[in-house]
Amino acid sequence: MKVLHGTLAASPKMVKRFLREIEVVRRLNHPGIVEIYDVGELADGRPFYVMEHLDGLTLDVLLRQEGRLSPEQALDLLDPVCSALDAAHAAGIIHRDVKGSNIFISRGAPPKVKLLDFGIAKLMEPEEGPTGFTTAGRAPGTLTIMAPEQILGGPIDARVDVYALGVLLHRLLTGKLPFYSTDEAELLRQHLEEPPPRPSRRTPLPAALDAVVLRCLEKQPEHRYPSVKSFLCTLREAVGDPSSGRSSLPELAADAIAVYLDLRARTDADDLDDALADELGLALDLAEERFRDAGLTLVTTTGSEILAVRLLSCDPAAALRERAAVIEIAASLHDELAQRGRADGRVHPNLCLHAGQVVVRSMLHPEIIGGDLAR
């Protein structure tokens, strides 16, 4: 049974957090999340809930005992955690505090892994007031795992949990946190500004695992894995799990926005000289660079065409911002190419934007294999 401490029960904010945890856990009803059997109030008015009995230890304790884990052990532990998070995200809930002390490993064969403490979970809907640091100077969550957008108080979505998974995976593989300081301001600066360290700098690991961790820890959420499911699928492949073979990777439908660039040469076929061919090549190289820098995936490239696609967040507000960013990139690229074209007079850029769905196979880098926009 979990009872809110008497001192905390005097705080409406802490009571609200306690009741929020009950609401969230009961809504999810997932085997990877602790089950609540009963709720109520004691005679003195303190709220309580009765949950399933857990016999075992937290992941924090395990890491203090073991130091670090093998990639296979890390995958075995994160698989059920990701399943629980995926269920939460599907229900519109962000955990916001995915860390070792909130992951419980029960005794038994096989051991069961449970994700705990949804007390600061956030519903994926607008909130009143800032979501970052409060007037008391503390943001909801744990500083060592906090995503940059969480720190800054900007809009957040499920990708803050992906960031926390990256921190956790780094710690599982190396025994160390990617960012750490006893000075809070310095720790926040590291999250906001410092490139994350490759796990292989601290212990021998394949480059594929470096890539998984580093993508989770991207400063910009749009550069991280779009979902916990895609993170887990890629981690399985990086570890070498047979179940992650290319042919068995799940194919997922995703909303996306595509930019189609067609460079047209204003000339007769006989007039395609070396200078014009060079200009077409340079223009294509420039476009590819701009698209990649903006996080778009190149689906098709030819001698005069590029089709680039940006996967959109499942959060409507975030997807709207991402669409606007792609439109801005396309407009800027058009102006840049048109300026180049005026110097030669024979190269004319045509850009079109389309919104729709693509079919994605999750790999170390998302692979777009079909859908309306990829035809």
mmCIF file of C-alpha atoms in Angstrom:
data_model
loop_
_atom_site.group_PDB
_atom_site.id
_atom_site.type_symbol
_atom_site.label_atom_id
_atom_site.label_comp_id
_atom_site.label_asym_id
_atom_site.label_seq_id
_atom_site.Cartn_x
_atom_site.Cartn_y
_atom_site.Cartn_z
ATOM 1 C CA MET A 1 0.000 0.000 0.000
ATOM 2 C CA LYS A 2 1.257 3.492 -0.855
ATOM 3 C CA VAL A 3 0.146 6.341 1.427
ATOM 4 C CA LEU A 4 0.907 10.003 0.869
ATOM 5 C CA HIS A 5 3.119 11.243 3.720
ATOM 6 C CA GLY A 6 1.401 13.528 6.211
ATOM 7 C CA THR A 7 3.571 16.544 5.366
ATOM 8 C CA LEU A 8 3.009 16.075 1.644
ATOM 9 C CA ALA A 9 -0.719 15.556 2.147
ATOM 10 C CA ALA A 10 -0.905 19.180 3.314
ATOM 11 C CA SER A 11 0.217 20.307 -0.149
ATOM 12 C CA PRO A 12 -2.582 20.466 -2.749
ATOM 13 C CA LYS A 13 0.072 20.131 -5.462
ATOM 14 C CA MET A 14 1.410 16.862 -4.030
ATOM 15 C CA VAL A 15 -2.087 15.490 -3.498
ATOM 16 C CA LYS A 16 -2.867 16.300 -7.126
ATOM 17 C CA ARG A 17 0.303 14.505 -8.236
ATOM 18 C CA PHE A 18 -0.570 11.461 -6.118
ATOM 19 C CA LEU A 19 -4.083 11.291 -7.548
ATOM 20 C CA ARG A 20 -2.732 11.831 -11.071
ATOM 21 C CA GLU A 21 -0.544 8.754 -10.683
ATOM 22 C CA ILE A 22 -3.571 6.682 -9.692
ATOM 23 C CA GLU A 23 -5.574 8.005 -12.644
ATOM 24 C CA VAL A 24 -2.814 7.326 -15.163
ATOM 25 C CA VAL A 25 -1.923 3.826 -13.968
ATOM 26 C CA ARG A 26 -5.539 2.678 -13.816
ATOM 27 C CA ARG A 27 -6.181 4.043 -17.290
ATOM 28 C CA LEU A 28 -3.277 2.137 -18.840
ATOM 29 C CA ASN A 29 -3.776 -1.386 -17.430
ATOM 30 C CA HIS A 30 -0.570 -2.760 -18.979
ATOM 31 C CA PRO A 31 1.483 -5.772 -17.765
ATOM 32 C CA GLY A 32 4.612 -3.612 -17.730
ATOM 33 C CA ILE A 33 3.004 -1.074 -15.381
ATOM 34 C CA VAL A 34 2.232 -1.780 -11.730
ATOM 35 C CA GLU A 35 -1.421 -2.691 -11.134
ATOM 36 C CA ILE A 36 -3.577 -0.756 -8.653
ATOM 37 C CA TYR A 37 -6.218 -2.782 -6.835
ATOM 38 C CA ASP A 38 -7.882 -0.213 -4.583
ATOM 39 C CA VAL A 39 -7.847 3.499 -3.680
ATOM 40 C CA GLY A 40 -9.213 5.474 -0.766
ATOM 41 C CA GLU A 41 -8.545 7.810 2.148
ATOM 42 C CA LEU A 42 -7.322 7.064 5.654
ATOM 43 C CA ALA A 43 -9.176 8.387 8.684
ATOM 44 C CA ASP A 44 -6.855 11.413 8.778
ATOM 45 C CA GLY A 45 -7.723 12.278 5.171
ATOM 46 C CA ARG A 46 -4.500 11.100 3.537
ATOM 47 C CA PRO A 47 -5.051 9.366 0.178
ATOM 48 C CA PHE A 48 -3.717 5.869 -0.435
ATOM 49 C CA TYR A 49 -3.742 3.140 -3.019
ATOM 50 C CA VAL A 50 -3.166 -0.593 -2.863
ATOM 51 C CA MET A 51 -0.971 -1.963 -5.641
ATOM 52 C CA GLU A 52 0.371 -5.358 -6.585
ATOM 53 C CA HIS A 53 3.195 -6.648 -4.403
ATOM 54 C CA LEU A 54 6.624 -6.313 -5.998
ATOM 55 C CA ASP A 55 9.529 -8.421 -4.766
ATOM 56 C CA GLY A 56 12.863 -7.558 -6.306
ATOM 57 C CA LEU A 57 15.007 -4.489 -6.890
ATOM 58 C CA THR A 58 15.115 -1.334 -8.957
ATOM 59 C CA LEU A 59 17.344 -0.959 -11.991
ATOM 60 C CA ASP A 60 19.304 1.672 -10.047
ATOM 61 C CA VAL A 61 20.207 -0.907 -7.405
ATOM 62 C CA LEU A 62 21.099 -3.469 -10.069
ATOM 63 C CA LEU A 63 23.463 -1.020 -11.765
ATOM 64 C CA ARG A 64 25.147 -0.193 -8.465
ATOM 65 C CA GLN A 65 25.743 -3.920 -8.019
ATOM 66 C CA GLU A 66 26.768 -4.766 -11.585
ATOM 67 C CA GLY A 67 28.345 -1.520 -12.808
ATOM 68 C CA ARG A 68 27.199 -1.918 -16.384
ATOM 69 C CA LEU A 69 25.332 -4.447 -18.492
ATOM 70 C CA SER A 70 25.964 -6.189 -21.780
ATOM 71 C CA PRO A 71 24.047 -4.949 -24.843
ATOM 72 C CA GLU A 72 21.916 -8.109 -24.710
ATOM 73 C CA GLN A 73 21.041 -7.538 -21.044
ATOM 74 C CA ALA A 74 20.236 -3.893 -21.746
ATOM 75 C CA LEU A 75 17.892 -4.915 -24.557
ATOM 76 C CA ASP A 76 16.144 -7.496 -22.364
ATOM 77 C CA LEU A 77 15.451 -4.823 -19.737
ATOM 78 C CA LEU A 78 14.428 -2.052 -22.105
ATOM 79 C CA ASP A 79 12.096 -4.195 -24.214
ATOM 80 C CA PRO A 80 9.287 -4.332 -21.581
ATOM 81 C CA VAL A 81 9.946 -0.720 -20.553
ATOM 82 C CA CYS A 82 9.438 0.375 -24.154
ATOM 83 C CA SER A 83 6.271 -1.705 -24.394
ATOM 84 C CA ALA A 84 4.873 0.084 -21.333
ATOM 85 C CA LEU A 85 5.906 3.493 -22.666
ATOM 86 C CA ASP A 86 4.415 2.744 -26.064
ATOM 87 C CA ALA A 87 1.088 1.943 -24.386
ATOM 88 C CA ALA A 88 1.279 5.174 -22.391
ATOM 89 C CA HIS A 89 2.053 7.245 -25.481
ATOM 90 C CA ALA A 90 -0.794 5.598 -27.387
ATOM 91 C CA ALA A 91 -3.076 6.719 -24.544
ATOM 92 C CA GLY A 92 -1.736 10.270 -24.826
ATOM 93 C CA ILE A 93 0.460 10.105 -21.714
ATOM 94 C CA ILE A 94 4.124 11.136 -21.421
ATOM 95 C CA HIS A 95 5.997 9.650 -18.456
ATOM 96 C CA ARG A 96 8.646 12.436 -18.171
ATOM 97 C CA ASP A 97 10.794 10.576 -15.619
ATOM 98 C CA VAL A 98 12.106 7.357 -17.188
ATOM 99 C CA LYS A 99 15.127 6.457 -15.045
ATOM 100 C CA GLY A 100 16.647 3.524 -13.194
ATOM 101 C CA SER A 101 14.882 4.136 -9.888
ATOM 102 C CA ASN A 102 11.514 4.049 -11.688
ATOM 103 C CA ILE A 103 12.132 0.645 -13.266
ATOM 104 C CA PHE A 104 11.534 -2.387 -11.046
ATOM 105 C CA ILE A 105 12.830 -5.892 -11.722
ATOM 106 C CA SER A 106 10.949 -8.618 -9.883
ATOM 107 C CA ARG A 107 12.496 -11.851 -8.693
ATOM 108 C CA GLY A 108 11.510 -15.023 -10.479
ATOM 109 C CA ALA A 109 12.088 -16.811 -13.729
ATOM 110 C CA PRO A 110 11.745 -15.011 -15.957
ATOM 111 C CA PRO A 111 11.918 -11.723 -14.012
ATOM 112 C CA LYS A 112 9.213 -9.175 -14.733
ATOM 113 C CA VAL A 113 10.097 -5.566 -15.458
ATOM 114 C CA LYS A 114 7.716 -2.814 -14.369
ATOM 115 C CA LEU A 115 7.718 0.912 -15.117
ATOM 116 C CA LEU A 116 6.866 2.885 -11.966
ATOM 117 C CA ASP A 117 5.975 6.413 -10.847
ATOM 118 C CA PHE A 118 3.587 8.134 -13.219
ATOM 119 C CA GLY A 119 3.217 10.904 -10.644
ATOM 120 C CA ILE A 120 4.541 13.615 -12.959
ATOM 121 C CA ALA A 121 3.155 12.109 -16.152
ATOM 122 C CA LYS A 122 1.718 14.643 -18.569
ATOM 123 C CA LEU A 123 -1.259 14.278 -20.838
ATOM 124 C CA MET A 124 -0.467 15.207 -24.440
ATOM 125 C CA GLU A 125 -2.721 18.231 -24.390
ATOM 126 C CA PRO A 126 -2.152 21.955 -23.804
ATOM 127 C CA GLU A 127 -1.448 22.998 -20.228
ATOM 128 C CA GLU A 128 -1.873 26.380 -18.644
ATOM 129 C CA GLY A 129 1.370 28.102 -17.764
ATOM 130 C CA PRO A 130 4.956 27.064 -18.471
ATOM 131 C CA THR A 131 5.988 23.419 -18.629
ATOM 132 C CA GLY A 132 9.664 24.001 -17.822
ATOM 133 C CA PHE A 133 11.221 25.416 -14.670
ATOM 134 C CA THR A 134 8.676 26.622 -12.155
ATOM 135 C CA THR A 135 8.820 29.745 -10.059
ATOM 136 C CA ALA A 136 10.399 27.566 -7.387
ATOM 137 C CA GLY A 137 13.227 26.866 -9.828
ATOM 138 C CA ARG A 138 12.506 23.204 -10.459
ATOM 139 C CA ALA A 139 11.110 21.550 -13.562
ATOM 140 C CA PRO A 140 9.008 18.399 -13.280
ATOM 141 C CA GLY A 141 11.385 15.491 -13.750
ATOM 142 C CA THR A 142 14.991 14.554 -13.010
ATOM 143 C CA LEU A 143 17.775 16.845 -14.201
ATOM 144 C CA THR A 144 20.146 14.076 -15.266
ATOM 145 C CA ILE A 145 17.651 12.743 -17.835
ATOM 146 C CA MET A 146 15.837 15.914 -18.852
ATOM 147 C CA ALA A 147 15.448 16.724 -22.552
ATOM 148 C CA PRO A 148 16.372 20.244 -23.693
ATOM 149 C CA GLU A 149 12.788 21.198 -24.572
ATOM 150 C CA GLN A 150 11.717 20.052 -21.107
ATOM 151 C CA ILE A 151 14.327 22.324 -19.536
ATOM 152 C CA LEU A 152 13.348 25.301 -21.691
ATOM 153 C CA GLY A 153 9.642 24.935 -21.022
ATOM 154 C CA GLY A 154 8.684 24.488 -24.661
ATOM 155 C CA PRO A 155 6.033 22.131 -26.018
ATOM 156 C CA ILE A 156 6.832 18.500 -25.242
ATOM 157 C CA ASP A 157 5.698 15.181 -26.617
ATOM 158 C CA ALA A 158 6.657 11.511 -26.419
ATOM 159 C CA ARG A 159 10.166 12.285 -27.632
ATOM 160 C CA VAL A 160 11.169 13.546 -24.162
ATOM 161 C CA ASP A 161 10.797 9.911 -23.089
ATOM 162 C CA VAL A 162 12.931 8.856 -26.069
ATOM 163 C CA TYR A 163 15.626 11.254 -24.813
ATOM 164 C CA ALA A 164 15.421 9.700 -21.342
ATOM 165 C CA LEU A 165 15.740 6.240 -22.894
ATOM 166 C CA GLY A 166 18.951 7.414 -24.554
ATOM 167 C CA VAL A 167 20.322 8.550 -21.193
ATOM 168 C CA LEU A 168 19.296 5.238 -19.650
ATOM 169 C CA LEU A 169 20.781 3.149 -22.475
ATOM 170 C CA HIS A 170 24.071 5.051 -22.194
ATOM 171 C CA ARG A 171 24.154 4.308 -18.475
ATOM 172 C CA LEU A 172 23.251 0.640 -18.962
ATOM 173 C CA LEU A 173 26.064 0.155 -21.481
ATOM 174 C CA THR A 174 28.784 2.199 -19.745
ATOM 175 C CA GLY A 175 27.776 2.479 -16.098
ATOM 176 C CA LYS A 176 27.929 6.271 -16.474
ATOM 177 C CA LEU A 177 25.465 9.036 -17.260
ATOM 178 C CA PRO A 178 26.166 10.920 -20.507
ATOM 179 C CA PHE A 179 25.814 14.259 -18.717
ATOM 180 C CA TYR A 180 26.631 14.850 -15.080
ATOM 181 C CA SER A 181 27.644 17.651 -12.741
ATOM 182 C CA THR A 182 27.021 18.421 -9.084
ATOM 183 C CA ASP A 183 26.273 21.977 -10.210
ATOM 184 C CA GLU A 184 22.700 22.150 -11.524
ATOM 185 C CA ALA A 185 23.361 25.067 -13.867
ATOM 186 C CA GLU A 186 26.300 23.229 -15.437
ATOM 187 C CA LEU A 187 24.251 20.052 -15.818
ATOM 188 C CA LEU A 188 21.502 21.972 -17.602
ATOM 189 C CA ARG A 189 24.085 23.620 -19.856
ATOM 190 C CA GLN A 190 25.417 20.199 -20.830
ATOM 191 C CA HIS A 191 21.940 19.005 -21.819
ATOM 192 C CA LEU A 192 21.364 22.159 -23.845
ATOM 193 C CA GLU A 193 24.777 22.628 -25.461
ATOM 194 C CA GLU A 194 27.225 19.739 -25.079
ATOM 195 C CA PRO A 195 27.371 17.008 -27.737
ATOM 196 C CA PRO A 196 26.595 13.685 -26.050
ATOM 197 C CA PRO A 197 29.586 11.351 -25.607
ATOM 198 C CA ARG A 198 29.713 8.153 -27.606
ATOM 199 C CA PRO A 199 29.289 5.146 -25.294
ATOM 200 C CA SER A 200 32.201 3.443 -27.089
ATOM 201 C CA ARG A 201 34.539 6.089 -25.637
ATOM 202 C CA ARG A 202 33.974 4.515 -22.228
ATOM 203 C CA THR A 203 33.724 0.830 -23.095
ATOM 204 C CA PRO A 204 34.222 -1.223 -26.292
ATOM 205 C CA LEU A 205 30.924 -1.178 -28.192
ATOM 206 C CA PRO A 206 29.906 -1.382 -31.857
ATOM 207 C CA ALA A 207 29.285 1.829 -33.772
ATOM 208 C CA ALA A 208 25.655 0.793 -34.275
ATOM 209 C CA LEU A 209 24.984 1.175 -30.542
ATOM 210 C CA ASP A 210 26.713 4.559 -30.537
ATOM 211 C CA ALA A 211 24.336 5.617 -33.306
ATOM 212 C CA VAL A 212 21.254 4.536 -31.345
ATOM 213 C CA VAL A 213 22.276 6.432 -28.207
ATOM 214 C CA LEU A 214 23.348 9.564 -30.068
ATOM 215 C CA ARG A 215 20.112 9.761 -32.018
ATOM 216 C CA CYS A 216 18.082 9.508 -28.810
ATOM 217 C CA LEU A 217 20.138 12.354 -27.331
ATOM 218 C CA GLU A 218 19.735 14.787 -30.218
ATOM 219 C CA LYS A 219 19.083 18.308 -28.928
ATOM 220 C CA GLN A 220 16.240 18.848 -31.402
ATOM 221 C CA PRO A 221 13.335 16.435 -30.835
ATOM 222 C CA GLU A 222 12.641 16.141 -34.569
ATOM 223 C CA HIS A 223 16.065 14.531 -35.004
ATOM 224 C CA ARG A 224 15.360 11.786 -32.451
ATOM 225 C CA TYR A 225 13.449 8.578 -33.061
ATOM 226 C CA PRO A 226 9.834 9.522 -33.746
ATOM 227 C CA SER A 227 8.553 6.859 -31.352
ATOM 228 C CA VAL A 228 9.609 4.404 -28.671
ATOM 229 C CA LYS A 229 8.697 1.596 -31.052
ATOM 230 C CA SER A 230 11.151 2.777 -33.707
ATOM 231 C CA PHE A 231 13.858 3.205 -31.033
ATOM 232 C CA LEU A 232 13.353 -0.355 -29.797
ATOM 233 C CA CYS A 233 13.343 -1.804 -33.296
ATOM 234 C CA THR A 234 16.639 -0.085 -34.090
ATOM 235 C CA LEU A 235 18.168 -1.141 -30.774
ATOM 236 C CA ARG A 236 17.289 -4.762 -31.514
ATOM 237 C CA GLU A 237 19.048 -4.529 -34.847
ATOM 238 C CA ALA A 238 22.104 -2.846 -33.314
ATOM 239 C CA VAL A 239 22.390 -5.541 -30.642
ATOM 240 C CA GLY A 240 22.006 -8.252 -33.254
ATOM 241 C CA ASP A 241 18.748 -9.710 -32.006
ATOM 242 C CA PRO A 242 17.649 -12.326 -34.594
ATOM 243 C CA SER A 243 14.076 -11.092 -34.262
ATOM 244 C CA SER A 244 15.164 -7.767 -35.742
ATOM 245 C CA GLY A 245 16.178 -9.164 -39.131
ATOM 246 C CA ARG A 246 15.548 -6.799 -42.014
ATOM 247 C CA SER A 247 12.730 -8.860 -43.455
ATOM 248 C CA SER A 248 10.890 -9.009 -40.127
ATOM 249 C CA LEU A 249 11.177 -5.345 -39.195
ATOM 250 C CA PRO A 250 7.715 -3.823 -38.775
ATOM 251 C CA GLU A 251 6.447 -1.634 -41.554
ATOM 252 C CA LEU A 252 4.687 1.399 -40.133
ATOM 253 C CA ALA A 253 2.439 3.963 -41.800
ATOM 254 C CA ALA A 254 3.407 7.511 -40.890
ATOM 255 C CA ASP A 255 2.188 10.988 -41.774
ATOM 256 C CA ALA A 256 4.754 12.965 -43.713
ATOM 257 C CA ILE A 257 5.390 15.997 -45.865
ATOM 258 C CA ALA A 258 7.385 15.677 -49.077
ATOM 259 C CA VAL A 259 9.369 18.188 -51.111
ATOM 260 C CA TYR A 260 9.824 17.429 -54.802
ATOM 261 C CA LEU A 261 12.557 19.355 -56.610
ATOM 262 C CA ASP A 262 12.797 19.322 -60.393
ATOM 263 C CA LEU A 263 15.692 21.239 -61.945
ATOM 264 C CA ARG A 264 14.811 22.112 -65.517
ATOM 265 C CA ALA A 265 17.417 23.211 -68.024
ATOM 266 C CA ARG A 266 16.184 25.896 -70.405
ATOM 267 C CA THR A 267 18.086 24.614 -73.390
ATOM 268 C CA ASP A 268 17.973 22.255 -76.324
ATOM 269 C CA ALA A 269 19.413 18.798 -75.814
ATOM 270 C CA ASP A 270 22.357 19.651 -78.068
ATOM 271 C CA ASP A 271 23.217 22.608 -75.867
ATOM 272 C CA LEU A 272 23.849 20.582 -72.668
ATOM 273 C CA ASP A 273 27.467 21.657 -72.238
ATOM 274 C CA ASP A 274 29.871 20.890 -69.404
ATOM 275 C CA ALA A 275 29.166 24.181 -67.629
ATOM 276 C CA LEU A 276 25.436 23.484 -67.543
ATOM 277 C CA ALA A 277 25.987 19.905 -66.359
ATOM 278 C CA ASP A 278 28.256 21.198 -63.594
ATOM 279 C CA GLU A 279 25.665 23.770 -62.539
ATOM 280 C CA LEU A 280 22.935 21.116 -62.353
ATOM 281 C CA GLY A 281 25.216 18.930 -60.239
ATOM 282 C CA LEU A 282 26.113 21.762 -57.863
ATOM 283 C CA ALA A 283 22.460 22.743 -57.490
ATOM 284 C CA LEU A 284 21.501 19.152 -56.659
ATOM 285 C CA ASP A 285 24.346 18.881 -54.146
ATOM 286 C CA LEU A 286 23.180 22.089 -52.481
ATOM 287 C CA ALA A 287 19.587 20.852 -52.292
ATOM 288 C CA GLU A 288 20.647 17.487 -50.830
ATOM 289 C CA GLU A 289 22.723 19.259 -48.189
ATOM 290 C CA ARG A 290 19.853 21.576 -47.218
ATOM 291 C CA PHE A 291 17.377 18.693 -47.014
ATOM 292 C CA ARG A 292 19.676 16.525 -44.898
ATOM 293 C CA ASP A 293 20.534 19.395 -42.550
ATOM 294 C CA ALA A 294 16.803 19.911 -42.018
ATOM 295 C CA GLY A 295 16.268 16.246 -41.131
ATOM 296 C CA LEU A 296 14.520 15.184 -44.351
ATOM 297 C CA THR A 297 15.068 11.722 -45.813
ATOM 298 C CA LEU A 298 16.097 11.518 -49.465
ATOM 299 C CA VAL A 299 13.805 8.973 -51.103
ATOM 300 C CA THR A 300 14.703 9.527 -54.764
ATOM 301 C CA THR A 301 17.583 11.311 -56.470
ATOM 302 C CA THR A 302 18.272 11.486 -60.205
ATOM 303 C CA GLY A 303 20.345 13.724 -62.428
ATOM 304 C CA SER A 304 17.765 16.494 -62.142
ATOM 305 C CA GLU A 305 15.243 15.513 -59.429
ATOM 306 C CA ILE A 306 15.081 14.970 -55.676
ATOM 307 C CA LEU A 307 12.223 13.673 -53.561
ATOM 308 C CA ALA A 308 12.792 14.388 -49.858
ATOM 309 C CA VAL A 309 10.392 13.391 -47.087
ATOM 310 C CA ARG A 310 10.005 14.517 -43.494
ATOM 311 C CA LEU A 311 8.147 12.225 -41.078
ATOM 312 C CA LEU A 312 5.695 14.139 -38.908
ATOM 313 C CA SER A 313 5.098 13.801 -35.201
ATOM 314 C CA CYS A 314 1.960 12.065 -33.966
ATOM 315 C CA ASP A 315 1.278 15.154 -31.852
ATOM 316 C CA PRO A 316 -0.900 17.516 -33.970
ATOM 317 C CA ALA A 317 0.657 20.721 -32.643
ATOM 318 C CA ALA A 318 4.190 19.436 -33.205
ATOM 319 C CA ALA A 319 3.254 18.172 -36.683
ATOM 320 C CA LEU A 320 1.928 21.622 -37.573
ATOM 321 C CA ARG A 321 5.230 23.214 -36.562
ATOM 322 C CA GLU A 322 7.168 20.601 -38.516
ATOM 323 C CA ARG A 323 5.094 21.248 -41.648
ATOM 324 C CA ALA A 324 5.730 24.978 -41.319
ATOM 325 C CA ALA A 325 9.468 24.354 -40.943
ATOM 326 C CA VAL A 326 9.576 22.254 -44.132
ATOM 327 C CA ILE A 327 7.629 24.906 -46.044
ATOM 328 C CA GLU A 328 10.114 27.524 -44.858
ATOM 329 C CA ILE A 329 13.058 25.327 -45.891
ATOM 330 C CA ALA A 330 11.550 24.734 -49.338
ATOM 331 C CA ALA A 331 10.914 28.444 -49.890
ATOM 332 C CA SER A 332 14.436 29.348 -48.799
ATOM 333 C CA LEU A 333 15.944 26.667 -51.043
ATOM 334 C CA HIS A 334 13.875 27.852 -54.011
ATOM 335 C CA ASP A 335 15.158 31.403 -53.555
ATOM 336 C CA GLU A 336 18.733 30.163 -53.220
ATOM 337 C CA LEU A 337 18.521 28.018 -56.355
ATOM 338 C CA ALA A 338 16.735 30.731 -58.312
ATOM 339 C CA GLN A 339 19.528 33.148 -57.432
ATOM 340 C CA ARG A 340 22.081 30.656 -58.746
ATOM 341 C CA GLY A 341 19.981 30.081 -61.860
ATOM 342 C CA ARG A 342 19.927 33.759 -62.717
ATOM 343 C CA ALA A 343 23.708 33.716 -63.002
ATOM 344 C CA ASP A 344 23.569 31.038 -65.730
ATOM 345 C CA GLY A 345 20.093 31.743 -67.044
ATOM 346 C CA ARG A 346 19.440 28.159 -68.102
ATOM 347 C CA VAL A 347 18.588 26.327 -64.837
ATOM 348 C CA HIS A 348 15.108 26.787 -63.396
ATOM 349 C CA PRO A 349 14.095 25.160 -60.062
ATOM 350 C CA ASN A 350 10.561 23.837 -59.598
ATOM 351 C CA LEU A 351 9.575 22.835 -56.060
ATOM 352 C CA CYS A 352 6.314 21.194 -55.020
ATOM 353 C CA LEU A 353 5.160 20.185 -51.549
ATOM 354 C CA HIS A 354 2.763 17.342 -50.786
ATOM 355 C CA ALA A 355 1.325 15.981 -47.536
ATOM 356 C CA GLY A 356 0.273 12.375 -47.110
ATOM 357 C CA GLN A 357 1.440 9.039 -45.742
ATOM 358 C CA VAL A 358 4.523 6.908 -46.236
ATOM 359 C CA VAL A 359 5.363 3.375 -45.187
ATOM 360 C CA VAL A 360 8.485 3.233 -43.025
ATOM 361 C CA ARG A 361 10.708 0.350 -42.042
ATOM 362 C CA SER A 362 12.569 1.220 -38.830
ATOM 363 C CA MET A 363 16.297 0.688 -39.125
ATOM 364 C CA LEU A 364 19.413 2.494 -37.920
ATOM 365 C CA HIS A 365 18.097 5.214 -40.197
ATOM 366 C CA PRO A 366 14.379 5.218 -41.070
ATOM 367 C CA GLU A 367 13.839 3.617 -44.471
ATOM 368 C CA ILE A 368 10.870 4.845 -46.477
ATOM 369 C CA ILE A 369 9.690 1.930 -48.576
ATOM 370 C CA GLY A 370 6.295 3.008 -49.876
ATOM 371 C CA GLY A 371 3.165 5.065 -49.455
ATOM 372 C CA ASP A 372 1.457 7.801 -51.441
ATOM 373 C CA LEU A 373 4.358 10.242 -51.154
ATOM 374 C CA ALA A 374 7.041 7.753 -52.160
ATOM 375 C CA ARG A 375 5.536 6.755 -55.498
#
